[in-house]
CSV table of C-alpha atoms and ligand atoms in Angstrom, one decimal:
chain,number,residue,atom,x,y,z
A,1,UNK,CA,0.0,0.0,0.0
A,2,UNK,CA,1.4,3.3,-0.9
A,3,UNK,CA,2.0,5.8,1.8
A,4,UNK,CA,0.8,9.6,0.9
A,5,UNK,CA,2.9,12.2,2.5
A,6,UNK,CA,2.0,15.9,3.3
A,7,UNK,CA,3.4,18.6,5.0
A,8,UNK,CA,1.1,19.3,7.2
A,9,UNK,CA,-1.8,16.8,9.1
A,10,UNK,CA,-4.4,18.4,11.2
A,11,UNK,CA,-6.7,15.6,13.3
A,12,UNK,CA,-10.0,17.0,13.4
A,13,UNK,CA,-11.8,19.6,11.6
A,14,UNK,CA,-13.9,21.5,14.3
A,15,UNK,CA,-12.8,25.3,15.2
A,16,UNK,CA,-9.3,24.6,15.8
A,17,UNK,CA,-8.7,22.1,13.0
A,18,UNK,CA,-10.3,24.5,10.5
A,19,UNK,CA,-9.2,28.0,12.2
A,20,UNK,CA,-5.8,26.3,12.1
A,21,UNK,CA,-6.1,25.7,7.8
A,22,UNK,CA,-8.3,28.7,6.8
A,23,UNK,CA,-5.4,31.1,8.6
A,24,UNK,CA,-2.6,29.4,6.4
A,25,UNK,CA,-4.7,29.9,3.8
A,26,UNK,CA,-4.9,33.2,4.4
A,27,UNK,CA,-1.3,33.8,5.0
A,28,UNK,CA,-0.8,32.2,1.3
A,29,UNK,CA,1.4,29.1,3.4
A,30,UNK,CA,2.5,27.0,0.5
A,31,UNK,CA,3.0,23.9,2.4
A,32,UNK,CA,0.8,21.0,1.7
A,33,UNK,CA,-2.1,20.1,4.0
A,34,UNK,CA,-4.7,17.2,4.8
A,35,UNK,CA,-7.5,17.7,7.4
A,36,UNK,CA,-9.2,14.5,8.7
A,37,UNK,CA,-12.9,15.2,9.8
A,38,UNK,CA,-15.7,12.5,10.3
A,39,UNK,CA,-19.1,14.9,10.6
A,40,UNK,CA,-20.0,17.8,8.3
A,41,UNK,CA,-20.6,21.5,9.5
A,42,UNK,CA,-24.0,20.8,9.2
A,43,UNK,CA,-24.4,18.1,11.7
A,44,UNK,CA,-22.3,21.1,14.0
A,45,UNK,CA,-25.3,22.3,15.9
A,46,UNK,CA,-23.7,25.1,18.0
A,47,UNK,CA,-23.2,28.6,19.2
A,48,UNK,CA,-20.2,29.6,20.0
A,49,UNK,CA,-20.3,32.8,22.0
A,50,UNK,CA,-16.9,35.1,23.2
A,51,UNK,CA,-16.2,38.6,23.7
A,52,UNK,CA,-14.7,40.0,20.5
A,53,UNK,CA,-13.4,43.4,19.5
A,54,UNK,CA,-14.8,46.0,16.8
A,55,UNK,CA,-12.4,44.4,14.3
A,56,UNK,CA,-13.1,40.5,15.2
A,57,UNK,CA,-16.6,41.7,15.0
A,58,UNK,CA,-16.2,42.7,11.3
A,59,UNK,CA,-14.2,39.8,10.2
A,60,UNK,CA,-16.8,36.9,12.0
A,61,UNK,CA,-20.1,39.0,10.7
A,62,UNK,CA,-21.1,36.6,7.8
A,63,UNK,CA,-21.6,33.6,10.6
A,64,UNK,CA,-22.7,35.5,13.6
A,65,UNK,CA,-26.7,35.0,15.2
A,66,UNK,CA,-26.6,38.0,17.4
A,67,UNK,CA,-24.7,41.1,18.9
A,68,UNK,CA,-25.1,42.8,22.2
A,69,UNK,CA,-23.4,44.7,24.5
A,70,UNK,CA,-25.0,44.0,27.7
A,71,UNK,CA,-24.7,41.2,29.8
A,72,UNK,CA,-26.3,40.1,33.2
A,73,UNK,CA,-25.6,37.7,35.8
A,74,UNK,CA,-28.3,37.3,38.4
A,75,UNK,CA,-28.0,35.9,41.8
A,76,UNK,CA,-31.0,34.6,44.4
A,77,UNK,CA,-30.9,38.5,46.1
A,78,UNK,CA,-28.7,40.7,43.3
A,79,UNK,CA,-28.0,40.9,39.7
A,80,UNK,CA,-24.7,42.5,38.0
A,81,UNK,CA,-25.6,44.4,34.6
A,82,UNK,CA,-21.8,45.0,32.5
A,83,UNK,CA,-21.9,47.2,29.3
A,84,UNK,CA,-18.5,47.6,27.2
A,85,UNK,CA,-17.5,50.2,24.8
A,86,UNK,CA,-14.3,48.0,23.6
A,87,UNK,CA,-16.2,44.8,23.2
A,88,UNK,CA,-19.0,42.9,22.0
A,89,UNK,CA,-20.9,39.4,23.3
A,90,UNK,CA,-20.9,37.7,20.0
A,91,UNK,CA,-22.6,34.6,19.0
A,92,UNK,CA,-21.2,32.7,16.4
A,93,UNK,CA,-23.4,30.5,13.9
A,94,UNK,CA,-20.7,27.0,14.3
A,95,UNK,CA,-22.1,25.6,11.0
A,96,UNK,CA,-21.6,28.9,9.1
A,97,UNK,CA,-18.1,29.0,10.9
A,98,UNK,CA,-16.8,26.2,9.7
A,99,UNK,CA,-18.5,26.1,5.9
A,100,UNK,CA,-16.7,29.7,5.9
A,101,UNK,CA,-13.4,28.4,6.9
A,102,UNK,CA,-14.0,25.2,4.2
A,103,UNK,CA,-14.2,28.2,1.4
A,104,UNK,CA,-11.5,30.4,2.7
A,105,UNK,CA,-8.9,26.8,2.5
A,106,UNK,CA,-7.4,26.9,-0.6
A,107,UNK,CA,-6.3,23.7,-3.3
A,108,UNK,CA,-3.5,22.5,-1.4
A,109,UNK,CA,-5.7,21.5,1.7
A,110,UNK,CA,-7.3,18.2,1.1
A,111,UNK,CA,-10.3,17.6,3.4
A,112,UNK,CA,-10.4,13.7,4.5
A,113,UNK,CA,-14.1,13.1,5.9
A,114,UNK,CA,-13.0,10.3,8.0
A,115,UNK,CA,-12.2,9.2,11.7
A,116,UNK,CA,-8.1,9.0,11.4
A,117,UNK,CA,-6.1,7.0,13.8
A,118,UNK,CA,-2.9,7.1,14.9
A,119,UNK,CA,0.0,4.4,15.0
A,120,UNK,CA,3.7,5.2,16.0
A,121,UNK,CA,6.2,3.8,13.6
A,122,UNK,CA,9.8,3.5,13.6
A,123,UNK,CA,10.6,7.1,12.2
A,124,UNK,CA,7.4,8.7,13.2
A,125,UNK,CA,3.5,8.4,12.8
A,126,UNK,CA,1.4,6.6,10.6
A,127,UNK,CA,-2.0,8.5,10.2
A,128,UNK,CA,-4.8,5.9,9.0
A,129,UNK,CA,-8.1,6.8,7.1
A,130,UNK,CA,-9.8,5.0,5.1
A,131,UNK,CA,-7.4,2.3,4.7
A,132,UNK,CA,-4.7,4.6,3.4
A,133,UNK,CA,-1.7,5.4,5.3
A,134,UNK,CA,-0.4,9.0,5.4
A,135,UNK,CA,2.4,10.5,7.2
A,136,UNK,CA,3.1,14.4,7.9
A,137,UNK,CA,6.5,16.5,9.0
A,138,UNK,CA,4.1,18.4,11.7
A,139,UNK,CA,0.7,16.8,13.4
A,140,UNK,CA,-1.7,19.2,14.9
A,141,UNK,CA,-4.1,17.0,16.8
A,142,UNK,CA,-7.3,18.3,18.0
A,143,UNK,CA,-9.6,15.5,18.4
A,144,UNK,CA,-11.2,16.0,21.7
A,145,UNK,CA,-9.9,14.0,24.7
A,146,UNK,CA,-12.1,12.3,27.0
A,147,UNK,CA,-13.0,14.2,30.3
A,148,UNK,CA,-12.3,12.6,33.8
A,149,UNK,CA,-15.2,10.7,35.0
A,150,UNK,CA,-14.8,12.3,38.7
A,151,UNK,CA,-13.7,16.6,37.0
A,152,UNK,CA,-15.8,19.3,36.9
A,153,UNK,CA,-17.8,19.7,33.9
A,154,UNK,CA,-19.4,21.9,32.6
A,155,UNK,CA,-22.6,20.1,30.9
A,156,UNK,CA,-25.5,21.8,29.1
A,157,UNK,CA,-28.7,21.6,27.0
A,158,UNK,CA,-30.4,24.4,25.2
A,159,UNK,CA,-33.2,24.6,22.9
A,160,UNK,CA,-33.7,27.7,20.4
A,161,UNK,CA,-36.9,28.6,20.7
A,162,UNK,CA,-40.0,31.0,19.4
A,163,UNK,CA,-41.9,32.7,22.1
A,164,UNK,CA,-45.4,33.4,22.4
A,165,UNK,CA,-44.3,37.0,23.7
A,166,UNK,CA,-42.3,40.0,22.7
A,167,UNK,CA,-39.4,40.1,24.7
A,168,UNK,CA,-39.0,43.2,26.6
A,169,UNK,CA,-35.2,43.5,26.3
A,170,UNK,CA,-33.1,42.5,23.7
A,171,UNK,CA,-30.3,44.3,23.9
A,172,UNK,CA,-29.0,42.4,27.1
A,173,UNK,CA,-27.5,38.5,27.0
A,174,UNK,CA,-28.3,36.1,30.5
A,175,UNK,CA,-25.0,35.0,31.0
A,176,UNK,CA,-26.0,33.1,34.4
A,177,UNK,CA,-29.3,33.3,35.9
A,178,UNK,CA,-28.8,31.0,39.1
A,179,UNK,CA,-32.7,30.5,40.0
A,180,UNK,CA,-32.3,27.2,39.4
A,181,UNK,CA,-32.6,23.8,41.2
A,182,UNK,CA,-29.1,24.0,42.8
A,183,UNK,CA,-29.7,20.6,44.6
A,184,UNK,CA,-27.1,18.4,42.3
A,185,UNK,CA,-24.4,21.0,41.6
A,186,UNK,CA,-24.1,24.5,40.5
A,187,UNK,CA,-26.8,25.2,37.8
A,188,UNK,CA,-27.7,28.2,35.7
A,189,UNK,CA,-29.8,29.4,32.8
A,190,UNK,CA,-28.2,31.0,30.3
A,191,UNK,CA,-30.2,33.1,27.7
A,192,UNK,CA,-29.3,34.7,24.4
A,193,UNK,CA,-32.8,36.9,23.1
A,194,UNK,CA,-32.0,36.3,19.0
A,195,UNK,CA,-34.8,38.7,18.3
A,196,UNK,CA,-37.8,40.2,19.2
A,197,UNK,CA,-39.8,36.7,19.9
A,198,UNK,CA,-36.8,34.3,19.3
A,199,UNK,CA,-34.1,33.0,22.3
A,200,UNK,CA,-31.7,30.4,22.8
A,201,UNK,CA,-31.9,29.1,26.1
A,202,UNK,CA,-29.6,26.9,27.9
A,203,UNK,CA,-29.5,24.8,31.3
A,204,UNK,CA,-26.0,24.3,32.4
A,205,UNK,CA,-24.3,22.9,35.4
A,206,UNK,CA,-21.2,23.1,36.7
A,207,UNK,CA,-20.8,19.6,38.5
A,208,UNK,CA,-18.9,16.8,38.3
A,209,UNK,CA,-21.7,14.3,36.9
A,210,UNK,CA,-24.0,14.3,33.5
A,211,UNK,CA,-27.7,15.0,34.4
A,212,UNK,CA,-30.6,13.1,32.3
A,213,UNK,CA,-31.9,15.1,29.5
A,214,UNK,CA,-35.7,16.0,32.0
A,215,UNK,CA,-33.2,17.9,34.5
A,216,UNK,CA,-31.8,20.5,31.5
A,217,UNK,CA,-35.4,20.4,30.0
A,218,UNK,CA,-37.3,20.8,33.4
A,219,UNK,CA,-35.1,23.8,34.1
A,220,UNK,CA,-35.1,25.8,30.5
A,221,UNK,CA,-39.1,25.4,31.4
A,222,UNK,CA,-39.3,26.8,34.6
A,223,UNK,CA,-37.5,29.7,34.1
A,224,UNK,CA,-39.8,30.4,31.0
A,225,UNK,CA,-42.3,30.1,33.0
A,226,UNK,CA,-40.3,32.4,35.9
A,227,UNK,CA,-40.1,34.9,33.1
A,228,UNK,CA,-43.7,34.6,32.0
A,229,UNK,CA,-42.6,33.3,29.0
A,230,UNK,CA,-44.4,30.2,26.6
A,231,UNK,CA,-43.2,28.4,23.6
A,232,UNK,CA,-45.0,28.7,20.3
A,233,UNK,CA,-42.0,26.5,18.8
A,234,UNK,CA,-38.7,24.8,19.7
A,235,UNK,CA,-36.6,25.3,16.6
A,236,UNK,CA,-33.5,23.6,17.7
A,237,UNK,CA,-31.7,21.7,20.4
A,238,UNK,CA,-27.8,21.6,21.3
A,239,UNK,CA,-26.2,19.8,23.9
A,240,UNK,CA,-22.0,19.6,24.8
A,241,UNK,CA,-20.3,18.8,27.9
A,242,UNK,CA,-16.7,20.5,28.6
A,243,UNK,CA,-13.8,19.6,30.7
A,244,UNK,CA,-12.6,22.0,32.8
A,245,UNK,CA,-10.1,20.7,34.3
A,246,UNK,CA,-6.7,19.4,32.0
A,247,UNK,CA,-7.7,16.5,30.5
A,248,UNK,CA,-4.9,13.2,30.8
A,249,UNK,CA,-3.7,12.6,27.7
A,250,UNK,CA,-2.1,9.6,26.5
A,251,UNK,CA,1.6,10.7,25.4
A,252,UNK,CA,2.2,11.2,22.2
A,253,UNK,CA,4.1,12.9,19.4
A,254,UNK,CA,1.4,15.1,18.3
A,255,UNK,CA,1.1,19.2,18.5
A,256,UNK,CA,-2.0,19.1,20.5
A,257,UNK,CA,-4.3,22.0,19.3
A,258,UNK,CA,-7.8,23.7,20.2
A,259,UNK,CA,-9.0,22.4,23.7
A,260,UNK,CA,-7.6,19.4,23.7
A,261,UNK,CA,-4.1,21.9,23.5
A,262,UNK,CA,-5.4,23.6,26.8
A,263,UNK,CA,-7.1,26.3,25.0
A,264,UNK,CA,-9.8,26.8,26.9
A,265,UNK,CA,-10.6,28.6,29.8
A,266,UNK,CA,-10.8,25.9,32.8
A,267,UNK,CA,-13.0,28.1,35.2
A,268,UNK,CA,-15.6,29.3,32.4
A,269,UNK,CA,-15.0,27.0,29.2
A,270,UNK,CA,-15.2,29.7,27.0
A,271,UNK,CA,-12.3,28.4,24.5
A,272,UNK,CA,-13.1,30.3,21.1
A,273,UNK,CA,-10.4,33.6,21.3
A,274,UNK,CA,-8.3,31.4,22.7
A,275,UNK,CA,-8.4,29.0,19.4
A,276,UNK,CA,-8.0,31.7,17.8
A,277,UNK,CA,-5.2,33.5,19.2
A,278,UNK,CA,-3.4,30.0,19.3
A,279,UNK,CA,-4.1,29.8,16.1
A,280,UNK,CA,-2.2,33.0,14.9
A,281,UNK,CA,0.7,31.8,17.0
A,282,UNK,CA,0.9,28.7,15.5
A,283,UNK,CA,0.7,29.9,11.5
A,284,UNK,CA,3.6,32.4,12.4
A,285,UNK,CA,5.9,29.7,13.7
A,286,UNK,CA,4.8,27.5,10.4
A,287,UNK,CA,5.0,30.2,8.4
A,288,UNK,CA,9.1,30.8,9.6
A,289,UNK,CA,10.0,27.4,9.9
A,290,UNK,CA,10.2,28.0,13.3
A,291,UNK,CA,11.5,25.0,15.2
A,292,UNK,CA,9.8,25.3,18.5
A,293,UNK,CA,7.0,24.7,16.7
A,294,UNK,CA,7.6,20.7,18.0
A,295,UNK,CA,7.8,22.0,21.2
A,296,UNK,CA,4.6,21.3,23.4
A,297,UNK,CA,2.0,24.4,22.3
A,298,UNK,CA,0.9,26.7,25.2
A,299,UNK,CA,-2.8,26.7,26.0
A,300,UNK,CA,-4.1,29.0,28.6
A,301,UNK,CA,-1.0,30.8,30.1
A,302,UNK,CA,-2.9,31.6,33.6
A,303,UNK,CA,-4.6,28.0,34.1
A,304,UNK,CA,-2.9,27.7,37.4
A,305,UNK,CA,-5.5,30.3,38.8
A,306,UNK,CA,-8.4,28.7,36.8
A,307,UNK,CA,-8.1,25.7,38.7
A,308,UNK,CA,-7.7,27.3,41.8
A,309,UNK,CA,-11.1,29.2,40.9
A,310,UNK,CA,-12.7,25.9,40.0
A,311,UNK,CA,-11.0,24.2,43.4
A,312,UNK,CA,-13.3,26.8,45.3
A,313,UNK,CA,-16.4,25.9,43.2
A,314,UNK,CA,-16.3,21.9,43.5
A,315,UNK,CA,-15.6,22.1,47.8
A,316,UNK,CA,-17.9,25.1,48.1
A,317,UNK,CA,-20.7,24.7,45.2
A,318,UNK,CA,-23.6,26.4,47.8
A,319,UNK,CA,-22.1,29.8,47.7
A,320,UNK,CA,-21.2,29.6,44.2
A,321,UNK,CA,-24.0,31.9,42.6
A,322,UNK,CA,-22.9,34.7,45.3
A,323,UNK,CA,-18.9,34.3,44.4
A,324,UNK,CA,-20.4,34.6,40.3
A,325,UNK,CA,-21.9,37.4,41.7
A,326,UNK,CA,-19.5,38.8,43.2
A,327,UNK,CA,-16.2,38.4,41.2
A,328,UNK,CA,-18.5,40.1,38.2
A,329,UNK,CA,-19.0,43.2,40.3
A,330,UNK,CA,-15.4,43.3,41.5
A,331,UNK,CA,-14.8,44.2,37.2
A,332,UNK,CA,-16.5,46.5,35.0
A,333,UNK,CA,-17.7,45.7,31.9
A,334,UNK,CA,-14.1,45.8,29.7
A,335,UNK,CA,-12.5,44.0,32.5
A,336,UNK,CA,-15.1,41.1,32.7
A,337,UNK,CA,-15.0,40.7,28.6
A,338,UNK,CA,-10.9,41.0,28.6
A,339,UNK,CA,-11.1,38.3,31.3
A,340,UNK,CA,-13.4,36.1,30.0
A,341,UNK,CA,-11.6,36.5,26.7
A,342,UNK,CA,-8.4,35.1,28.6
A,343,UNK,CA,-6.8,37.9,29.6
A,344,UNK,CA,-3.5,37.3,30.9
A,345,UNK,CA,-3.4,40.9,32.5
A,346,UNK,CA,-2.5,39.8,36.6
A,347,UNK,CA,-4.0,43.1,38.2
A,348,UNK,CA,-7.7,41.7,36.7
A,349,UNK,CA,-6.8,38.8,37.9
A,350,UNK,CA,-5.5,39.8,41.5
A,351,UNK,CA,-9.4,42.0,41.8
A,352,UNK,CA,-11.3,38.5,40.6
A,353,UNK,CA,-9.1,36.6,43.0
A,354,UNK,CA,-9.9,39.4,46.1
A,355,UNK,CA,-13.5,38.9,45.6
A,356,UNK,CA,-13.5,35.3,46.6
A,357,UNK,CA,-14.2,34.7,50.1
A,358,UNK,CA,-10.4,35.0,52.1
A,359,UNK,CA,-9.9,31.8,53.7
A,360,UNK,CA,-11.8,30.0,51.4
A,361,UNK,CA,-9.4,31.0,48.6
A,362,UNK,CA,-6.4,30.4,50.3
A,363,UNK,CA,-7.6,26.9,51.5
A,364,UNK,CA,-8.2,26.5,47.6
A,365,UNK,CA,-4.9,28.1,46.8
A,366,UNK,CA,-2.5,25.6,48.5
A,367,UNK,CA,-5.0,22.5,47.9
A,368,UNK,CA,-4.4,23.6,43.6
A,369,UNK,CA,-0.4,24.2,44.5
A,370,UNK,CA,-0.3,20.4,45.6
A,371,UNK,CA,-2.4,18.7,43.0
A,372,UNK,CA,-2.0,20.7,39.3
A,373,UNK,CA,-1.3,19.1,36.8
A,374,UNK,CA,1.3,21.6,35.7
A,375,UNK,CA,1.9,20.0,31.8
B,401,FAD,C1,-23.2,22.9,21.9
B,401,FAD,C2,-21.9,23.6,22.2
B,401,FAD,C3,-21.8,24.9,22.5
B,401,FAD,C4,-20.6,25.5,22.9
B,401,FAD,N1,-20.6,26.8,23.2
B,401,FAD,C5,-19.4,27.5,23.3
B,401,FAD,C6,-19.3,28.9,23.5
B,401,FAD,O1,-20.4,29.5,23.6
B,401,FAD,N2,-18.1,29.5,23.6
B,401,FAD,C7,-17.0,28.8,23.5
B,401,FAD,O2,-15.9,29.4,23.5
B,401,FAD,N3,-17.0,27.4,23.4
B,401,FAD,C8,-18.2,26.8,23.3
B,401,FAD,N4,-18.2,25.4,23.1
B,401,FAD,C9,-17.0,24.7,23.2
B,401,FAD,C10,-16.6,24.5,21.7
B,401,FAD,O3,-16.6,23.1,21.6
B,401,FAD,C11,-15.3,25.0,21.4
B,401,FAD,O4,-15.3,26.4,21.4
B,401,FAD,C12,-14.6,24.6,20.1
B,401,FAD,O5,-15.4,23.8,19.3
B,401,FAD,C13,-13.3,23.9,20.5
B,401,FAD,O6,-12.6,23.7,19.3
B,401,FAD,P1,-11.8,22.3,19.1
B,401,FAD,O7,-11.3,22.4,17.8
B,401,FAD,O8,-10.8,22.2,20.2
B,401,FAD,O9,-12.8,21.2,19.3
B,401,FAD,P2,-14.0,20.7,18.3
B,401,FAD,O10,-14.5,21.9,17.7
B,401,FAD,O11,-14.8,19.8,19.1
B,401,FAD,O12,-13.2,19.9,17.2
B,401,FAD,C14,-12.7,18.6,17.3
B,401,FAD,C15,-13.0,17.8,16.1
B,401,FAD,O13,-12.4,16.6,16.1
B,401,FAD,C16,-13.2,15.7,15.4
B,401,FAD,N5,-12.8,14.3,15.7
B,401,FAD,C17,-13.1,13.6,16.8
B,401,FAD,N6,-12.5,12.4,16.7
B,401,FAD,C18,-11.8,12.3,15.5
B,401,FAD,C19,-11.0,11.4,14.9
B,401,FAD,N7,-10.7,10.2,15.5
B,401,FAD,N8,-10.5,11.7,13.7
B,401,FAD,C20,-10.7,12.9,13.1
B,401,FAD,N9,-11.4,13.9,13.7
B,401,FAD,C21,-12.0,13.6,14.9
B,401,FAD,C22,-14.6,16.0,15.8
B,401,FAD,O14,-15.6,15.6,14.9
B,401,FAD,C23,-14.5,17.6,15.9
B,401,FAD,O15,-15.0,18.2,14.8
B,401,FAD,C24,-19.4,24.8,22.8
B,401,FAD,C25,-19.5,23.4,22.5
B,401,FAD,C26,-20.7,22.8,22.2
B,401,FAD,C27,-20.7,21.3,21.9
């Protein structure tokens, strides 16, 4: 059997994978490059939401649902309303996002739709598809690693939905709305108002275990119902379940990419600017042969205070709608979007870190210090 070589492999074609291959194309990289992707956008049903700039605004337009620049989060007593003038809640259309990225990759990307495993060799790794064998000078694996059975997850279901009602305001995203059964972990409802009579609203819990589908569907209704709100049609349904904690990999050879690379944010698993900055990182180092390209890629620089953040929410899950709460009024509204966005910037960091309880933080500090997994 022949053996096809490229430059360039890239294991999975989600927002990484294709981020990864539409920004080469972009920067006119003449290397050669084969993605390996089982499902089509289509069968992608997402949104993908992040803070973005006026200039990331303008480039994502074509695949973006909605716009807004408010945001809420809402706690049993007290609710924290942020507006920015620098940045934008943005939610992406995944589908759109990745058929856009398909068109942007030029001829010399050839798209594989097919699982791909790996197999080390003598010299190197064997990628197998469709029983062919290919090999590649540089790997960029972002197939999605399992998460721990006993991390904290975060774990959702939401439905888009028409509404019998005119919304009242628009102009303002739910980030977290904790009236919400809180008796198996920390639960929210998030809500995105589309348009005047159309939202997407999610159940999502923070907790270390998958609920049945009733508890996310139970929720989504009573909080329509909180907010006198009735559904004339459920349009769509999405469902995901993220790791935040570092998930154990099995060693390998590979460039790990995308959230499987650590690009996500552990305590809020917002990953897509992080994708994308990696992303830009990445193509310059192709782009000038740089050599610590091989070297393991960086994911979220300030993990190490994630985890503590997400120490304080698995040992103390009862006050976590009043910490929410409270580290979002510690920041104003650039702050919170810079820090959601991954912001390595320590003094937003040091005022998120104050608002947590003091000796609840420092117990969490040390435990983190002990048991991170410091890859
Ligand atoms: C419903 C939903 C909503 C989300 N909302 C947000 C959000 O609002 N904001 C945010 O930042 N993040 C969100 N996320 C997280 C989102 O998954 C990430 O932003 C983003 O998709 C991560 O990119 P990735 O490339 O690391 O992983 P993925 O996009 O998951 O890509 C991995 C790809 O690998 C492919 N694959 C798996 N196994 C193989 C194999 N053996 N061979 C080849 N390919 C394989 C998969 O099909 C997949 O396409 C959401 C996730 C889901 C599911």
């Amino acid at each position: 059997m022949t053996i096809d070589e490229f430059d360039i492999a890239i294991l999975g074609g989600g927002n990484a994978g294709m981020t990864l291959a539409a920004k080469l194309s972009l920067a006119s990289c003449d290397k050669s490059i084969i993605i390996f992707e089982p499902h089509s956008p289509k069968l992608k049903s997402a949104t993908w939401s992040t803070w973005a700039d006026d200039s990331e605004v303008s480039s994502l337009k074509p695949y973006l649902k909605g716009i807004w620049k408010r945001w809420k989060i809402v706690g049993n007593q007290s609710e924290v309303v942020h507006k920015s003038l620098d940045f934008s809640y943005i939610a992406i259309d995944a589908t759109k996002y990745l058929e856009g990225c398909a068109k942007i990759i030029d001829d010399r990307v050839k798209l594989i739709s097919s699982y791909v495993e790996t197999k080390k060799i003598s010299d190197g790794i064997l990628l197998l598809a469709q029983e062919k064998k290919f090999i590649a000078d540089l790997i960029f694996d972002s197939r999605p690693a399992n998460p721990d059975e006993n991390g904290l997850k975060q774990h959702f279901i939401g439905w888009e939905i028409e509404v019998n009602q005119t919304l009242t305001d628009t102009d303002t995203v739910t980030l977290m709305d904790f009236r919400a059964d809180q008796s198996r972990g920390i639960h929210f409802i998030y809500a995105l108002p589309l348009s005047g009579n159309k939202l997407l609203v999610e159940s999502t819990m923070l907790s270390k275990n998958v609920e049945n589908d009733d508890w996310y569907y139970d929720a989504i209704e009573e909080w329509l119902t909180l907010n006198k709100l009735s559904i004339k049609e459920k349009l769509r349904e999405e469902r995901g379940v993220i790791p935040m904690h570092k998930t154990k990999l099995p060693s390998s050879d590979l460039i790990d990419i995308g959230v499987r690379g650590g690009s996500v944010r552990l305590s809020s698993g917002y990953s897509f600017s992080i994708v994308q900055q990696q992303a830009n990182a990445l193509v310059e180092k192709i782009i000038n042969n740089d050599s610590s390209l091989l070297l393991k890629t960086k994911g979220y620089p300030l993990g190490f205070l994630d985890s503590v953040f997400n120490r304080v929410l698995l040992d103390y899950p009862s006050i976590a709608a009043e910490i929410f709460v409270k580290h979002s009024s510690a920041l104003d509204g650039n702050e919170f979007a810079s820090f959601m966005r991954g912001s390595q910037n320590i003094r937003i960091w040091f005022k998120v870190m104050s608002a947590l309880p003091k000796f609840i933080f420092i117990q969490s500090f040390f435990k983190t210090l002990f048991s991170y997994d410091y890859r």
